[in-house]
Structures are given as structure tokens and as C-alpha cells.
């Protein structure tokens, strides 16, 4: 009766060193999966930013599209996970928090807003205002007496981003529920009432 399994079978208590370590190993494995998925999401976001650079754009369309599309995908994932209760426990942390969490970040929205609001400090800088024909910025020719300041434009951009990303996430949840049929599970009390 020297082995741990023989001691356990005989009813003898296990020592602290003999306790199973599977929950700890699962946690370490999950953290590794979330980290790898997070790295993949960040690299994908960076790659899209490199393929379609925003430096010459007055409006950061790439950041906007990434955040709205990623919010819709995150909502879809949440809808699917809630509709399918037997989804493995690693799916939401790995794909939701890791992949889509690093792919869609509000910090990128803020960075795009701050970068676009900076005034040029040297003629070599290619800011959005330098790339636009000054005649197009003259609103008096069009009968418009007020042109919004860059601050007003970017506050509007931030509000629009929050609203559209929230709407995209809600739409994704709705689509996930619709496709995978999210029926509310019946509790024991309602089953007995139907009989």
C-alpha cells in the first residue's frame, strides 16, 4: 500500500502534494491560449493597418471598420455561446477576450483621434489637413458660415464609434441567437406545471 492510488482506495487521506493539479494545468493552458489568440488579433489589426494606412485619411476608416466589424463578430460569438450551452469553456476567453479583444480596442480609436487632432510642427509632416486642397476647406463659398473644429469632429467620431460598435455587437448577439435557436432552458418547476 505504498502507492497513492492504493492509499486512496483504502480510504486513507491524501497529502497536499498528492492533490490533482489538473485545474492549475487547465488555467495555465487557457492563459496560453488567450495570450496566443491575443497576439494573433493584434497582428491581424496591425496587418490591416499596414495594408490600408490611415495617415492620409481625414477620418480613420480602417480603425472604424475594424472596431465595428470586430464588435459584430464578438456579439455573434456571445450569441452563439449563449445559444449553445455545451460550448467548451475555452471558447469565450480565447476567441472573445484574446482574439477579438485585441483586434478591437478602444485605445486605437483614441490614438487615431489624438493623432488626427495634432497640428503640424514641420512642413514634412503629412497631416490630413495638409493633404486637402485649402479651397475645399473654405466653407464661405458654399454658404456655410460655420465649419466644425477638429475637436468637434473627433468627439462626434468617438460618439459614433461607441454607438455603432454597440449596435453591431447587439446585432451580432441577435443573429447568433436567431441562427442557433436560443431557447430558454426550462427549470424543474415549469416542467412539473406542464404535466
Coordinates of C-alpha atoms in Angstrom, one line a residue:
X1 CA 0.0 0.0 0.0
X2 CA 2.7 2.4 -0.8
X3 CA 1.2 4.0 -3.9
X4 CA -1.2 7.0 -3.7
X5 CA -4.0 5.2 -5.6
X6 CA -3.8 2.3 -3.1
X7 CA -3.9 4.7 -0.2
X8 CA -6.9 6.5 -1.7
X9 CA -8.7 3.2 -2.4
X10 CA -8.2 2.1 1.2
X11 CA -9.8 5.3 2.4
X12 CA -6.6 6.9 3.6
X13 CA -6.4 10.7 3.1
X14 CA -4.2 12.1 0.5
X15 CA -1.4 14.6 1.4
X16 CA -1.4 18.1 -0.1
X17 CA 1.3 17.0 -2.5
X18 CA -0.9 14.2 -3.9
X19 CA -3.8 16.6 -4.8
X20 CA -4.6 16.6 -8.5
X21 CA -3.2 19.5 -10.4
X22 CA -5.5 19.5 -13.4
X23 CA -7.3 22.8 -12.6
X24 CA -4.0 24.6 -12.4
X25 CA -2.8 23.0 -15.6
X26 CA -6.1 23.9 -17.3
X27 CA -5.7 27.5 -16.1
X28 CA -2.1 27.7 -17.5
X29 CA -3.2 26.2 -20.8
X30 CA -6.2 28.6 -21.0
X31 CA -3.9 31.6 -20.3
X32 CA -1.5 30.4 -23.0
X33 CA -4.4 30.1 -25.5
X34 CA -5.7 33.6 -24.6
X35 CA -2.2 35.0 -25.0
X36 CA -1.7 33.4 -28.4
X37 CA -5.1 34.5 -29.6
X38 CA -4.5 38.0 -28.3
X39 CA -1.2 38.1 -30.2
X40 CA -3.0 36.9 -33.4
X41 CA -5.7 39.5 -33.0
X42 CA -3.1 42.3 -32.5
X43 CA -1.1 41.1 -35.5
X44 CA -4.2 41.0 -37.7
X45 CA -5.1 44.5 -36.7
X46 CA -1.6 45.7 -37.4
X47 CA -1.6 44.0 -40.8
X48 CA -4.8 45.6 -41.8
X49 CA -3.4 49.0 -40.7
X50 CA -0.3 48.4 -42.8
X51 CA -2.3 47.3 -45.9
X52 CA -4.6 50.4 -45.7
X53 CA -2.7 53.1 -44.0
X54 CA -4.7 55.9 -42.3
X55 CA -2.1 58.6 -42.5
X56 CA -3.7 60.4 -45.4
X57 CA -7.3 60.0 -44.3
X58 CA -9.2 62.7 -42.6
X59 CA -11.4 60.0 -41.0
X60 CA -9.7 56.8 -39.6
X61 CA -11.8 54.4 -41.7
X62 CA -9.6 51.4 -41.1
X63 CA -9.8 51.7 -37.3
X64 CA -13.6 52.4 -37.5
X65 CA -14.2 49.4 -39.8
X66 CA -12.1 47.1 -37.6
X67 CA -13.9 48.1 -34.4
X68 CA -17.4 47.9 -35.9
X69 CA -16.7 44.6 -37.6
X70 CA -15.0 43.1 -34.6
X71 CA -17.8 44.2 -32.3
X72 CA -20.3 42.5 -34.6
X73 CA -18.1 39.3 -34.5
X74 CA -17.8 39.5 -30.7
X75 CA -21.6 39.9 -30.4
X76 CA -22.1 36.9 -32.8
X77 CA -19.7 34.8 -30.6
X78 CA -21.6 35.8 -27.5
X79 CA -24.9 34.9 -29.1
X80 CA -23.6 31.5 -30.2
X81 CA -22.1 30.7 -26.8
X82 CA -25.4 31.6 -25.1
X83 CA -27.4 29.7 -27.6
X84 CA -25.3 26.6 -27.3
X85 CA -24.8 25.8 -23.6
X86 CA -22.4 23.0 -24.3
X87 CA -19.8 25.2 -25.9
X88 CA -16.4 24.4 -24.4
X89 CA -15.3 26.8 -21.6
X90 CA -12.2 27.9 -23.5
X91 CA -14.1 29.4 -26.5
X92 CA -15.2 32.7 -25.0
X93 CA -11.9 33.6 -23.2
X94 CA -9.8 32.6 -26.1
X95 CA -11.8 33.9 -29.1
X96 CA -13.7 36.7 -27.3
X97 CA -11.1 38.2 -24.9
X98 CA -8.0 37.1 -26.7
X99 CA -8.6 37.3 -30.4
X100 CA -11.4 39.8 -30.7
X101 CA -10.5 41.8 -27.6
X102 CA -7.0 42.6 -29.0
X103 CA -8.4 43.0 -32.6
X104 CA -11.0 45.6 -31.4
X105 CA -9.6 48.1 -28.9
X106 CA -11.0 51.5 -27.9
X107 CA -7.4 52.6 -27.3
X108 CA -6.8 52.5 -31.0
X109 CA -9.9 54.8 -31.5
X110 CA -8.4 57.2 -29.0
X111 CA -5.0 57.1 -30.6
X112 CA -6.5 57.8 -34.1
X113 CA -8.4 60.7 -32.7
X114 CA -5.4 62.2 -30.9
X115 CA -3.1 61.7 -33.9
X116 CA -5.5 63.4 -36.3
X117 CA -6.1 66.4 -34.0
X118 CA -2.3 67.2 -33.8
X119 CA -1.3 70.3 -35.6
X120 CA 1.7 70.0 -37.9
X121 CA 5.0 71.0 -36.4
X122 CA 7.1 70.8 -39.6
X123 CA 6.4 71.0 -43.3
X124 CA 7.5 67.4 -43.7
X125 CA 4.5 66.1 -41.8
X126 CA 1.7 64.7 -43.9
X127 CA -1.3 65.5 -41.8
X128 CA -4.9 65.2 -43.1
X129 CA -5.3 68.9 -43.3
X130 CA -2.2 69.3 -45.4
X131 CA -3.5 66.8 -48.0
X132 CA -6.7 68.6 -48.6
X133 CA -7.0 71.5 -51.0
X134 CA -7.4 74.7 -49.0
X135 CA -10.2 75.8 -51.4
X136 CA -12.3 72.8 -50.3
X137 CA -11.9 73.9 -46.6
X138 CA -13.3 77.4 -47.4
X139 CA -16.9 77.0 -46.4
X140 CA -17.9 80.6 -47.2
X141 CA -18.1 79.7 -50.9
X142 CA -20.7 77.1 -50.2
X143 CA -22.8 79.5 -48.0
X144 CA -21.8 77.7 -44.8
X145 CA -20.8 80.2 -42.1
X146 CA -19.6 77.5 -39.6
X147 CA -17.1 74.8 -40.1
X148 CA -16.7 72.3 -37.2
X149 CA -13.4 72.4 -35.4
X150 CA -11.2 69.2 -35.4
X151 CA -12.2 68.7 -31.7
X152 CA -15.9 68.7 -32.5
X153 CA -15.3 66.3 -35.4
X154 CA -13.4 63.8 -33.2
X155 CA -15.8 64.0 -30.4
X156 CA -18.5 63.2 -32.9
X157 CA -16.3 60.3 -34.2
X158 CA -15.9 58.9 -30.8
X159 CA -19.7 59.0 -30.1
X160 CA -20.4 57.5 -33.5
X161 CA -17.9 54.7 -32.8
X162 CA -19.4 53.9 -29.4
X163 CA -22.9 53.8 -30.8
X164 CA -22.2 51.8 -33.9
X165 CA -19.9 49.3 -32.2
X166 CA -22.6 48.8 -29.5
X167 CA -25.2 48.4 -32.2
X168 CA -23.0 46.0 -34.1
X169 CA -22.4 43.9 -31.0
X170 CA -26.2 43.8 -30.3
X171 CA -26.9 42.9 -33.9
X172 CA -24.3 40.1 -33.6
X173 CA -25.9 38.7 -30.5
X174 CA -29.3 38.8 -32.2
X175 CA -28.0 37.0 -35.3
X176 CA -26.3 34.4 -33.1
X177 CA -29.5 33.7 -31.2
X178 CA -31.5 33.6 -34.4
X179 CA -29.2 31.2 -36.2
X180 CA -28.6 28.8 -33.4
X181 CA -32.0 29.0 -31.7
X182 CA -31.6 30.3 -28.2
X183 CA -34.4 28.7 -26.3
X184 CA -34.6 29.5 -22.6
X185 CA -33.8 26.3 -20.6
X186 CA -36.8 25.1 -18.6
X187 CA -36.5 24.8 -14.9
X188 CA -37.9 21.9 -12.9
X189 CA -40.9 23.9 -11.7
X190 CA -42.1 24.8 -15.2
X191 CA -41.7 21.1 -16.3
X192 CA -43.9 19.9 -13.5
X193 CA -46.6 22.5 -14.3
X194 CA -46.9 21.3 -17.8
X195 CA -47.6 17.7 -16.8

